[in-house]
Coordinates of C-alpha atoms in Angstrom, one line a residue:
Chain A
M860 CA 80.1 134.2 217.4
D861 CA 83.1 134.7 215.1
D862 CA 82.5 137.6 213.2
K863 CA 86.0 136.8 210.8
V864 CA 84.5 136.8 207.2
I865 CA 88.0 135.9 205.7
Q866 CA 91.5 134.2 207.2
L867 CA 94.7 134.4 205.4
Q868 CA 97.7 132.2 206.9
S869 CA 101.0 131.9 206.2
L870 CA 99.3 132.6 202.0
T871 CA 101.8 132.5 199.5
K872 CA 100.9 132.1 195.3
R873 CA 103.0 130.9 192.9
F874 CA 102.9 131.5 189.0
P875 CA 104.6 129.2 186.6
V876 CA 106.9 131.2 184.1
G877 CA 109.5 129.6 182.0
N878 CA 111.3 127.1 184.1
G879 CA 110.8 128.7 187.2
Y880 CA 108.3 130.2 189.2
F881 CA 107.0 134.1 189.7
T882 CA 106.3 134.8 193.5
A883 CA 103.4 137.1 193.7
L884 CA 102.9 137.1 197.1
T885 CA 104.6 135.8 200.3
D886 CA 103.2 134.9 203.5
I887 CA 100.3 136.9 203.8
N888 CA 98.9 136.5 207.0
L889 CA 95.4 138.6 207.3
E890 CA 91.8 138.4 209.0
L891 CA 88.9 140.6 208.0
Q892 CA 85.7 140.6 209.9
K893 CA 82.0 141.0 208.8
G894 CA 80.8 144.5 207.6
E895 CA 85.0 145.8 206.9
F896 CA 85.4 148.6 204.2
A897 CA 88.9 147.6 203.5
G898 CA 91.6 148.2 201.1
L899 CA 94.9 146.3 199.1
V900 CA 96.7 149.3 198.2
G901 CA 100.1 149.2 196.4
P902 CA 101.3 149.7 193.3
S903 CA 100.6 147.5 189.9
G904 CA 102.5 144.3 190.4
S905 CA 102.1 144.4 194.2
G906 CA 99.9 141.1 194.4
K907 CA 96.6 143.0 195.1
T908 CA 94.5 141.2 192.4
T909 CA 96.0 137.9 193.1
L910 CA 94.9 138.1 196.5
L911 CA 91.2 139.3 195.7
N912 CA 90.7 136.2 193.4
I913 CA 92.2 134.1 196.0
I914 CA 89.6 135.4 198.7
G915 CA 87.0 135.1 195.4
S916 CA 87.5 131.5 195.3
L917 CA 89.3 132.1 191.2
D918 CA 92.4 131.3 192.5
V919 CA 93.7 128.8 194.9
P920 CA 97.2 129.1 197.0
S921 CA 99.9 127.8 196.8
E922 CA 101.1 127.4 200.2
G923 CA 98.9 128.1 203.8
T924 CA 95.0 128.6 203.0
A925 CA 92.8 130.9 202.6
T926 CA 89.5 130.9 205.0
V927 CA 86.6 132.6 203.4
L928 CA 83.2 131.8 204.9
G929 CA 84.2 128.9 206.8
N930 CA 85.5 127.4 203.5
S931 CA 88.9 126.5 202.9
I932 CA 89.4 127.7 199.3
A933 CA 92.2 125.4 197.9
Q934 CA 89.6 122.1 199.9
L935 CA 86.8 123.3 197.7
S936 CA 85.7 121.3 194.8
Q937 CA 85.0 123.8 190.9
K938 CA 81.2 123.3 191.8
Q939 CA 81.4 124.2 195.8
A940 CA 83.7 126.9 194.9
A941 CA 80.9 128.4 192.2
H942 CA 78.5 128.0 194.7
L943 CA 80.2 130.5 197.3
R944 CA 80.6 132.9 194.6
N945 CA 77.1 132.3 193.4
H946 CA 75.4 133.2 196.4
H947 CA 78.3 134.6 199.1
I948 CA 80.7 136.9 197.3
G949 CA 80.1 140.0 195.0
F950 CA 82.6 140.9 192.2
I951 CA 82.9 144.4 191.1
F952 CA 85.6 144.6 188.4
Q953 CA 87.5 147.2 187.0
T954 CA 86.5 147.5 183.3
Y955 CA 83.0 146.3 184.5
N956 CA 82.6 143.2 183.0
L957 CA 78.9 143.9 182.1
L958 CA 77.3 140.8 179.4
P959 CA 77.0 143.1 176.7
V960 CA 74.4 141.5 174.8
Y961 CA 71.5 141.7 178.1
T962 CA 69.9 144.6 178.9
V963 CA 71.0 146.4 182.7
Y964 CA 67.6 144.3 184.2
E965 CA 69.1 141.3 182.7
N966 CA 72.9 141.9 183.8
V967 CA 71.9 142.8 187.7
E968 CA 69.1 139.6 187.4
F969 CA 72.1 136.8 186.2
A970 CA 73.2 135.6 189.6
L971 CA 69.3 135.1 190.9
L972 CA 68.9 132.9 187.6
L973 CA 71.4 130.8 188.8
Q974 CA 69.9 130.6 192.2
N975 CA 66.6 129.1 190.7
M976 CA 64.8 132.5 192.5
S977 CA 61.0 132.7 191.5
A978 CA 60.6 135.2 188.5
N979 CA 58.5 137.8 191.0
D980 CA 61.3 137.5 193.2
R981 CA 63.8 137.9 191.2
R982 CA 61.8 141.2 190.1
K983 CA 61.9 142.5 193.6
S984 CA 65.2 142.2 194.0
V985 CA 66.9 143.2 191.1
M986 CA 64.3 146.8 191.1
Q987 CA 65.8 147.2 194.3
A988 CA 69.1 146.2 193.6
L989 CA 68.7 149.0 190.6
E990 CA 67.0 151.4 193.0
W991 CA 70.0 151.4 195.7
V992 CA 72.5 152.0 192.6
G993 CA 70.0 154.8 191.2
L994 CA 69.7 153.0 188.0
T995 CA 66.1 151.9 187.7
D996 CA 64.9 153.7 184.9
K997 CA 67.9 152.2 182.9
E998 CA 66.2 148.4 183.3
K999 CA 66.1 148.0 179.5
S1000 CA 69.2 150.2 178.6
K1001 CA 72.5 147.6 176.8
P1002 CA 75.6 148.3 178.5
S1003 CA 76.8 150.0 175.4
M1004 CA 74.0 152.8 175.7
L1005 CA 75.7 153.4 179.1
S1006 CA 78.3 155.8 180.8
G1007 CA 81.1 154.7 182.3
G1008 CA 80.1 155.6 185.6
E1009 CA 76.9 154.0 184.9
C1010 CA 78.2 150.9 184.3
Q1011 CA 79.9 150.7 187.3
R1012 CA 76.9 151.3 189.1
V1013 CA 75.1 147.9 187.5
A1014 CA 78.3 146.0 188.4
I1015 CA 77.7 147.0 191.5
A1016 CA 74.1 146.3 191.6
R1017 CA 74.8 142.9 190.1
S1018 CA 77.1 142.4 193.1
M1019 CA 75.2 143.4 195.8
V1020 CA 71.3 142.2 194.1
K1021 CA 72.3 138.2 195.8
K1022 CA 72.9 140.0 199.3
P1023 CA 76.5 138.9 199.7
Q1024 CA 78.6 138.4 202.8
I1025 CA 81.8 139.7 201.1
V1026 CA 81.8 142.3 197.8
L1027 CA 85.5 142.4 196.2
A1028 CA 86.3 145.1 194.3
D1029 CA 89.4 145.6 191.8
E1030 CA 90.2 148.8 190.8
P1031 CA 86.4 149.9 190.5
T1032 CA 87.6 153.6 190.4
A1033 CA 90.2 153.0 187.5
N1034 CA 88.0 153.9 184.5
L1035 CA 86.1 156.4 186.5
D1036 CA 86.7 160.7 186.6
S1037 CA 86.3 161.7 190.0
K1038 CA 82.3 162.6 190.0
N1039 CA 81.7 159.2 189.2
S1040 CA 84.2 157.9 191.3
H1041 CA 83.1 159.3 194.3
H1042 CA 79.2 158.7 193.7
I1043 CA 80.0 154.8 193.2
L1044 CA 82.3 154.9 196.2
Q1045 CA 79.2 156.7 198.4
T1046 CA 76.9 154.1 196.7
M1047 CA 79.3 151.0 198.1
Q1048 CA 80.0 152.9 202.2
T1049 CA 75.9 153.5 202.2
L1050 CA 76.0 149.6 201.0
N1051 CA 78.2 148.2 203.6
E1052 CA 77.0 150.8 206.1
E1053 CA 73.1 149.8 205.8
L1054 CA 73.2 145.9 204.6
G1055 CA 76.8 145.0 206.9
V1056 CA 78.3 143.8 203.9
T1057 CA 82.1 143.4 203.9
F1058 CA 83.5 145.1 201.0
V1059 CA 87.5 144.5 200.2
F1060 CA 89.1 146.9 197.4
S1061 CA 92.2 146.2 195.8
T1062 CA 93.3 150.1 195.0
H1063 CA 96.2 152.0 194.7
D1064 CA 93.4 155.3 193.6
E1065 CA 93.8 158.1 196.2
K1066 CA 89.9 158.7 195.9
V1067 CA 88.8 155.4 197.3
M1068 CA 92.1 155.4 200.4
Q1069 CA 89.9 158.1 201.5
Y1070 CA 86.8 156.4 202.4
L1071 CA 88.6 153.3 203.4
K1072 CA 88.3 152.1 206.9
R1073 CA 91.0 149.7 206.4
K1074 CA 94.2 150.4 204.5
I1075 CA 96.3 147.0 204.0
S1076 CA 99.1 148.0 202.4
L1077 CA 100.9 145.4 200.1
A1078 CA 104.3 146.0 198.4
D1079 CA 106.5 142.6 196.6
G1080 CA 103.6 140.0 197.1
R1081 CA 104.2 140.9 200.9
V1082 CA 101.8 143.3 203.9
V1083 CA 103.9 146.7 204.6
K1084 CA 101.2 147.9 206.7
D1085 CA 98.4 147.0 207.9
E1086 CA 96.2 150.5 209.7
T1087 CA 92.7 151.3 210.7
V1088 CA 91.4 154.5 209.4
M1089 CA 89.0 156.8 209.7
A1090 CA 87.3 157.2 207.0
D1091 CA 87.5 161.0 205.4
S1092 CA 84.2 163.1 206.0
V1093 CA 83.5 163.8 202.0
Chain B
M940 CA 66.6 125.4 181.8
V941 CA 68.7 128.1 183.2
A942 CA 71.4 127.3 180.4
F943 CA 69.3 127.3 177.8
K944 CA 68.1 130.9 178.3
L945 CA 71.0 132.1 178.8
A946 CA 72.3 130.5 175.5
Y947 CA 69.2 132.1 174.1
R948 CA 69.8 135.3 175.4
N949 CA 73.1 135.0 174.1
L950 CA 72.2 133.7 170.4
I951 CA 69.7 136.5 170.1
G952 CA 71.7 139.6 171.3
A953 CA 74.6 138.3 168.9
G954 CA 72.5 139.5 166.3
L955 CA 73.1 139.7 162.6
R956 CA 75.8 137.2 163.2
T957 CA 73.2 134.5 164.8
W958 CA 71.3 134.9 161.9
L959 CA 73.4 134.3 159.5
N960 CA 74.5 131.2 160.4
V961 CA 70.3 130.4 161.0
S962 CA 70.2 131.2 157.8
V963 CA 72.7 129.1 156.0
L964 CA 71.7 126.0 158.3
S965 CA 68.2 126.3 157.5
F966 CA 68.9 126.7 154.1
A967 CA 70.7 123.3 154.3
F968 CA 68.1 121.9 156.1
V969 CA 65.3 123.0 153.7
L970 CA 67.4 121.2 150.8
I971 CA 67.8 118.4 152.6
I972 CA 64.0 117.8 153.0
F973 CA 63.1 119.2 149.5
Y974 CA 65.8 116.3 148.0
N975 CA 64.6 114.0 150.2
G976 CA 61.2 114.6 149.6
M977 CA 61.4 114.8 146.1
I978 CA 63.1 111.5 145.8
D979 CA 60.7 110.0 147.7
G980 CA 57.8 111.5 146.2
W981 CA 59.6 109.7 142.9
N982 CA 59.5 106.4 144.6
R983 CA 56.5 106.2 145.5
Q984 CA 55.2 107.7 142.5
G985 CA 57.1 105.3 140.9
R986 CA 56.4 101.8 142.9
N987 CA 52.8 103.0 142.4
D988 CA 52.6 104.0 138.4
T989 CA 55.0 100.3 137.8
Q990 CA 52.2 98.8 139.8
E991 CA 49.0 99.9 137.6
W992 CA 51.1 99.6 135.0
E993 CA 52.8 96.3 134.6
V994 CA 53.2 94.6 137.9
A995 CA 49.6 95.3 140.3
N996 CA 50.6 92.9 143.2
G997 CA 53.3 90.6 141.6
Q998 CA 53.4 88.0 139.5
Y999 CA 53.6 84.3 138.7
W1000 CA 56.1 83.4 136.1
H1001 CA 56.8 80.9 133.7
P1002 CA 60.0 78.4 135.3
D1003 CA 62.4 79.5 132.3
Y1004 CA 60.7 83.1 132.1
D1005 CA 64.0 85.7 132.2
K1006 CA 62.8 89.1 130.9
L1007 CA 66.8 89.7 130.6
D1008 CA 66.7 86.5 128.5
V1009 CA 65.4 86.8 124.5
Y1010 CA 66.0 83.3 123.9
S1011 CA 64.0 81.8 127.3
I1012 CA 61.1 83.6 126.0
K1013 CA 59.9 81.8 122.9
D1014 CA 59.3 78.9 125.2
A1015 CA 59.0 80.1 128.3
N1016 CA 54.4 79.7 128.1
Q1017 CA 52.3 76.8 129.5
E1018 CA 48.8 75.9 129.6
L1019 CA 46.7 77.7 132.3
G1020 CA 45.1 75.3 134.0
E1021 CA 41.9 74.9 136.1
Q1022 CA 43.7 76.7 139.0
V1023 CA 44.7 79.6 137.3
D1024 CA 41.3 79.6 134.9
E1025 CA 38.9 80.2 137.6
L1026 CA 41.2 83.2 139.1
V1027 CA 40.9 84.6 135.8
K1028 CA 37.6 84.6 135.4
A1029 CA 37.2 85.4 138.6
G1030 CA 39.4 88.9 138.2
Q1031 CA 41.8 88.1 140.4
L1032 CA 45.1 87.1 138.0
L1033 CA 45.5 88.5 134.2
P1034 CA 47.1 86.1 131.6
V1035 CA 49.8 87.9 129.7
L1036 CA 51.5 85.8 126.4
I1037 CA 54.8 87.0 125.7
Q1038 CA 56.0 86.5 122.2
Q1039 CA 59.5 88.1 119.7
A1040 CA 58.6 89.4 116.8
T1041 CA 59.4 92.5 114.3
I1042 CA 57.6 95.0 112.7
Y1043 CA 58.2 97.0 109.5
P1044 CA 57.8 101.0 110.5
Q1045 CA 58.6 103.1 107.4
G1046 CA 60.3 100.1 105.4
R1047 CA 62.5 99.8 108.6
M1048 CA 62.9 96.5 110.8
Q1049 CA 62.4 97.0 114.4
S1050 CA 62.1 94.3 117.5
I1051 CA 59.4 94.1 119.9
L1052 CA 57.6 92.2 122.3
L1053 CA 54.3 91.3 121.5
K1054 CA 51.9 91.1 124.4
G1055 CA 48.7 89.6 124.4
V1056 CA 46.4 90.7 127.0
P1057 CA 42.4 89.8 127.5
T1058 CA 41.1 93.2 126.4
D1059 CA 38.4 92.8 129.2
Q1060 CA 41.1 93.2 131.9
I1061 CA 40.7 96.0 134.6
I1062 CA 44.1 95.0 137.1
L1063 CA 46.4 97.1 135.1
K1064 CA 45.8 100.2 133.6
L1065 CA 46.3 99.6 130.1
P1066 CA 43.7 101.1 127.7
T1067 CA 43.0 97.3 126.3
D1068 CA 39.5 98.1 126.0
S1069 CA 40.3 99.8 122.7
L1070 CA 41.7 96.5 121.6
Q1071 CA 37.8 95.5 121.4
G1072 CA 36.7 97.0 118.1
D1073 CA 36.9 95.2 114.6
K1074 CA 37.2 91.7 114.7
N1075 CA 38.8 91.5 111.4
S1076 CA 41.4 93.7 111.8
L1077 CA 44.5 93.1 114.4
Q1078 CA 44.4 96.1 117.3
A1079 CA 46.9 96.9 118.7
I1080 CA 48.0 99.6 121.7
I1081 CA 51.3 100.6 122.3
G1082 CA 53.0 103.4 124.8
R1083 CA 54.7 106.9 123.8
R1084 CA 58.2 105.6 124.0
M1085 CA 57.9 103.3 121.5
A1086 CA 55.1 105.4 119.2
K1087 CA 58.2 107.7 119.4
T1088 CA 61.0 105.3 118.1
A1089 CA 58.8 103.5 115.9
Q1090 CA 56.9 106.7 114.5
L1091 CA 53.8 105.8 114.8
K1092 CA 50.4 107.3 115.4
V1093 CA 46.9 106.1 115.8
N1094 CA 45.1 104.6 113.0
D1095 CA 48.9 103.7 111.4
R1096 CA 49.0 100.3 109.9
V1097 CA 52.8 98.6 110.4
L1098 CA 53.0 95.0 109.3
L1099 CA 54.1 93.2 111.7
R1100 CA 55.9 89.5 111.5
W1101 CA 56.7 86.4 114.1
R1102 CA 57.2 82.7 114.7
D1103 CA 54.3 80.4 115.7
K1104 CA 54.6 77.7 118.0
N1105 CA 56.4 75.8 115.3
G1106 CA 58.6 78.4 114.5
T1107 CA 57.0 79.3 110.8
F1108 CA 56.8 82.9 110.3
D1109 CA 53.8 84.9 109.2
A1110 CA 53.1 88.1 108.9
R1111 CA 49.9 90.7 109.2
E1112 CA 48.6 93.7 108.9
I1113 CA 47.9 96.1 112.5
T1114 CA 46.6 99.0 113.2
I1115 CA 47.1 101.1 116.0
T1116 CA 44.3 101.7 117.8
S1117 CA 45.2 103.8 120.9
I1118 CA 49.0 105.3 121.9
F1119 CA 48.7 105.5 126.1
Y1120 CA 51.0 107.8 128.3
C1121 CA 52.8 106.0 131.3
D1122 CA 55.7 106.7 132.7
V1123 CA 56.8 103.1 133.3
P1124 CA 58.8 102.0 130.6
G1125 CA 58.8 98.6 131.6
A1126 CA 55.3 99.0 130.2
D1127 CA 56.1 100.8 126.9
N1128 CA 60.0 100.2 125.3
G1129 CA 59.8 98.2 122.4
Q1130 CA 56.4 96.5 123.6
I1131 CA 53.4 96.1 121.3
Y1132 CA 49.9 95.1 123.3
I1133 CA 47.2 93.1 121.1
D1134 CA 44.1 91.2 121.9
Y1135 CA 45.3 87.9 124.6
E1136 CA 43.1 85.9 122.1
K1137 CA 43.5 86.8 118.6
M1138 CA 47.6 86.3 120.0
Q1139 CA 46.5 82.5 121.0
D1140 CA 45.2 82.0 117.9
M1141 CA 48.6 83.9 115.8
M1142 CA 51.1 81.7 117.8
G1143 CA 49.2 78.4 118.0
F1144 CA 49.3 78.9 121.9
N1145 CA 46.0 77.8 123.0
N1146 CA 45.2 79.0 126.6
R1147 CA 48.6 79.5 127.7
A1148 CA 50.5 82.3 129.3
T1149 CA 53.8 83.5 129.8
L1150 CA 53.3 85.1 132.9
L1151 CA 50.5 86.1 135.3
V1152 CA 49.6 89.1 136.6
T1153 CA 47.5 89.3 140.0
A1154 CA 45.2 91.7 141.7
N1155 CA 45.8 89.7 145.2
E1156 CA 47.5 91.3 148.2
E1157 CA 47.9 87.9 149.3
P1158 CA 49.0 86.4 146.6
E1159 CA 48.5 81.7 146.5
V1160 CA 50.6 78.9 145.4
L1161 CA 50.2 78.6 142.0
A1162 CA 51.9 75.0 141.1
G1163 CA 53.9 75.3 138.4
W1164 CA 54.3 78.8 138.9
D1165 CA 56.8 80.8 140.3
F1166 CA 55.9 83.9 142.4
K1167 CA 57.6 87.4 142.3
N1168 CA 56.5 89.8 144.8
L1169 CA 56.9 93.2 144.6
D1170 CA 60.7 93.8 146.1
F1171 CA 61.7 91.3 143.5
L1172 CA 60.2 93.3 140.0
L1173 CA 60.7 96.1 141.4
A1174 CA 64.2 95.7 142.5
E1175 CA 65.7 97.8 139.8
L1176 CA 63.3 100.9 140.9
D1177 CA 64.1 100.8 144.3
Q1178 CA 67.6 100.0 143.2
M1179 CA 68.2 103.7 140.9
I1180 CA 66.2 105.3 143.9
E1181 CA 68.7 104.1 146.3
S1182 CA 71.8 105.7 144.5
K1183 CA 70.3 108.6 143.6
K1184 CA 69.8 109.2 147.5
G1185 CA 73.8 108.2 148.2
G1186 CA 74.3 111.2 145.1
G1187 CA 72.4 113.4 147.4
I1188 CA 73.7 112.5 150.2
V1189 CA 77.7 113.6 149.2
L1190 CA 75.3 117.3 148.0
Q1191 CA 73.6 117.5 151.2
G1192 CA 77.0 116.1 153.0
V1193 CA 78.6 119.7 151.5
L1194 CA 75.8 122.0 152.1
L1195 CA 75.4 121.1 155.8
L1196 CA 79.8 121.0 156.4
I1197 CA 79.4 124.5 155.2
A1198 CA 76.5 125.4 157.6
L1199 CA 78.3 123.2 160.1
L1200 CA 81.1 125.5 159.3
A1201 CA 80.2 128.6 160.0
I1202 CA 78.8 127.5 163.1
F1203 CA 82.3 126.2 164.2
D1204 CA 84.0 129.6 163.2
T1205 CA 81.5 131.3 165.3
Q1206 CA 82.3 129.4 168.1
V1207 CA 86.3 129.5 167.4
L1208 CA 85.9 133.1 167.2
S1209 CA 83.6 133.4 170.5
I1210 CA 86.0 131.8 172.7
F1211 CA 88.4 134.1 171.6
R1212 CA 86.6 136.6 171.9
R1213 CA 84.1 136.3 174.7
Q1214 CA 87.3 135.6 177.3
K1215 CA 86.3 138.0 179.8
E1216 CA 82.6 137.5 179.7
I1217 CA 83.7 133.7 180.5
G1218 CA 85.4 134.7 183.6
T1219 CA 82.4 136.3 184.2
Y1220 CA 80.2 133.5 184.2
V1221 CA 82.2 131.8 186.3
A1222 CA 83.2 134.8 188.9
L1223 CA 79.3 135.1 188.8
G1224 CA 79.1 131.7 189.8
L1225 CA 78.9 129.1 187.3
T1226 CA 81.3 126.3 186.8
R1227 CA 83.4 126.3 183.7
N1228 CA 81.9 123.1 182.7
Q1229 CA 78.2 125.3 182.6
V1230 CA 80.0 127.4 181.1
V1231 CA 81.2 124.9 178.4
G1232 CA 77.2 123.5 178.4
I1233 CA 75.8 127.5 177.9
F1234 CA 78.0 127.6 174.4
T1235 CA 77.3 124.6 173.4
I1236 CA 74.2 125.0 173.6
E1237 CA 74.0 128.3 172.4
G1238 CA 75.9 126.8 169.0
G1239 CA 73.3 123.4 169.2
M1240 CA 70.6 126.6 169.0
H1241 CA 71.5 127.8 165.8
S1242 CA 70.0 124.0 164.6
V1243 CA 66.6 125.3 166.1
L1244 CA 66.7 128.5 165.3
A1245 CA 67.3 127.0 161.6
A1246 CA 64.5 124.5 162.1
L1247 CA 62.3 127.5 162.8
L1248 CA 63.2 129.7 160.5
G1249 CA 63.2 127.0 157.5
A1250 CA 59.4 126.3 158.7
V1251 CA 58.8 130.0 157.9
Y1252 CA 59.4 129.7 154.1
G1253 CA 59.8 125.9 154.0
I1254 CA 56.5 125.0 155.0
P1255 CA 54.8 127.4 152.6
F1256 CA 57.2 126.1 149.2
F1257 CA 56.8 122.7 150.2
L1258 CA 52.9 123.0 150.4
W1259 CA 53.1 125.0 146.8
L1260 CA 55.3 122.4 146.0
D1261 CA 53.0 119.1 146.9
T1262 CA 50.6 121.2 145.0
V1263 CA 52.0 122.0 141.6
G1264 CA 54.8 119.2 141.6
L1265 CA 57.8 119.6 139.9
S1266 CA 58.1 119.0 136.4
F1267 CA 61.1 117.1 134.8
G1268 CA 59.6 117.7 131.7
G1269 CA 59.2 113.5 130.4
L1270 CA 62.6 113.2 130.9
D1271 CA 63.5 109.6 130.2
V1272 CA 65.9 107.9 132.6
G1273 CA 65.0 104.2 131.7
I1274 CA 63.6 103.6 134.9
T1275 CA 59.8 105.0 136.2
M1276 CA 59.5 108.7 136.4
A1277 CA 57.0 111.0 136.4
E1278 CA 57.0 113.6 133.8
V1279 CA 55.5 115.6 136.9
I1280 CA 56.8 114.9 140.7
Y1281 CA 55.2 115.0 143.7
P1282 CA 57.7 115.6 146.9
Y1283 CA 56.6 113.3 149.8
Y1284 CA 57.3 114.1 152.8
S1285 CA 57.4 111.7 156.1
L1286 CA 57.4 112.8 159.9
G1287 CA 60.7 110.2 159.7
L1288 CA 62.1 112.5 156.9
I1289 CA 60.9 116.0 158.9
L1290 CA 62.3 114.5 162.1
S1291 CA 65.3 112.3 161.1
T1292 CA 66.5 116.0 159.5
T1293 CA 65.9 118.2 162.0
L1294 CA 67.8 114.7 164.7
L1295 CA 70.9 115.0 162.0
V1296 CA 71.0 118.7 162.1
V1297 CA 70.5 119.5 165.8
L1298 CA 72.9 116.8 166.4
A1299 CA 75.7 117.9 163.8
A1300 CA 75.2 121.2 165.2
T1301 CA 75.7 120.2 168.7
V1302 CA 78.6 118.5 168.0
V1303 CA 80.6 121.3 166.7
S1304 CA 80.0 123.5 169.2
Y1305 CA 80.9 121.3 171.5
L1306 CA 84.2 120.6 170.3
P1307 CA 85.7 124.1 170.5
A1308 CA 84.1 124.8 173.8
R1309 CA 85.6 121.8 175.1
K1310 CA 88.6 124.4 175.5
I1311 CA 86.9 126.4 177.7
A1312 CA 86.9 124.0 180.7
R1313 CA 90.7 124.6 180.9
M1314 CA 90.1 128.4 180.9
N1315 CA 91.9 129.8 183.7
P1316 CA 89.1 132.2 184.7
T1317 CA 91.2 135.0 186.4
E1318 CA 92.8 135.3 183.3
A1319 CA 89.7 135.4 181.2
L1320 CA 88.6 137.7 183.5
K1321 CA 91.1 139.7 182.3
G1322 CA 90.3 139.2 178.7
K1323 CA 93.6 137.4 177.9
I1324 CA 93.9 135.0 174.7
Q1325 CA 94.4 131.9 176.6

């Protein structure tokens, strides 16, 4: 059985700037297997977020192919891409991106609403996801009432509640202190190990790097190093 | 359904901003229903009163009679004939003889229309039984407007001068036996009612009438008489109502525009301020068109909440108004208008107003929301204004 969940071949991404183009990614070739805990590491402007966006079907490559769970990203219609994101890909953002007027419960429930799941099943799934991140007692709180660490845990629960095959985390610890960073990384590590979900990080945070099992280093839009490491025990 | 649920959550979650918009829109909503309800109430009362006091279910006119042409009145009368006589006896027709005359109240001279009406009639609301008193004197009834302009009171006597069928002047004192209160200027202004039979004697017109008022809802054809239906007889009132409605539309339009502008403004601001949220929706699995849908429904839902809020204070207000009416203090606008108008709210009025407000709110919500369809979700996620 083919366990490749992400395949990138000769991927290049350019953005129009003025009369010309800015090349954000050049000739990227990568494969990620199911259950990996990998990180795209590199300084700001190296193309990490752009690559995550393409993998997450929020953007398309200018050249080359990006195949995610057997779907060629460039070939997907808006609807197919939305379906892929809704069912199979979870996102975690640096600034949490929680919906401010929703409660913790409603934020986590959001993706399931789009799947037309029954209210009972939704409730079970949301409470399970909140249990994974230790926030069952905050289900009725609004994001404005939570700490940064708690917000990011809600974002993890939101990304995990639909039991996706891939979770894309863009600088998930950038706004967190050390204690909270370790807490959420441990949570993600546990979910990766227990549920077999593939995690792909974009980061330049040393704390995250300690947990990664694979580090893909980017510089100026190119992969400069791709190494498999044993995560330090934390 | 999901879009409605999400839109509802967003709307309620927005708190005060939502309720401010909803309040303004609900005010416009209630005012539109109030204004149109008053106009419709006026129309219904006006038509009803005009029928009760002046035209019943229609009139048969002498072919030469033109109520706007005083020169047509003198000779515009004819014999009733056998068929009409029978209908008059059966109480289905009311003959009215009209001639010009002059009165001299307090030494002044005033032209009037003298109308002869059978005293035992029950087709019109005119209190003609007040004309059944002393056979030797000439009794008359007038309306409040006529009483005011001629400065006449009950039991006042005033000299009446007229010309008979041969053009000979004659004069006699009349006694005002009753002043009736009606909202129909056409049955009141410049008019004096006397006994039909006495008027025939005075004028030398035997068994003749200028017009016939019918009580029948389905009038028959009478040879030599032109039938005027309610559409014709109430055309003046209808035109006035239409012009009032037209004027009202401008006022309602301005008010609705202010409310819609608030929604439009909120939508535009939302789309600028909620870029990150829009990006998040897309990342969570909505297409951009679905997000456009959510924002449109969210804006349109203002109107639904406005209708509900409007119902909360509008229904008690309308019920109260329906009981006490709105007094215009006997305002004389030249056409039928009750002193107290009771509004009339039809289901059609409420449904059409609701539809108008919901459609308008949805359209103004959709216009700015279209921008979302062109947004780049990766830029939106960063909260960058595009």
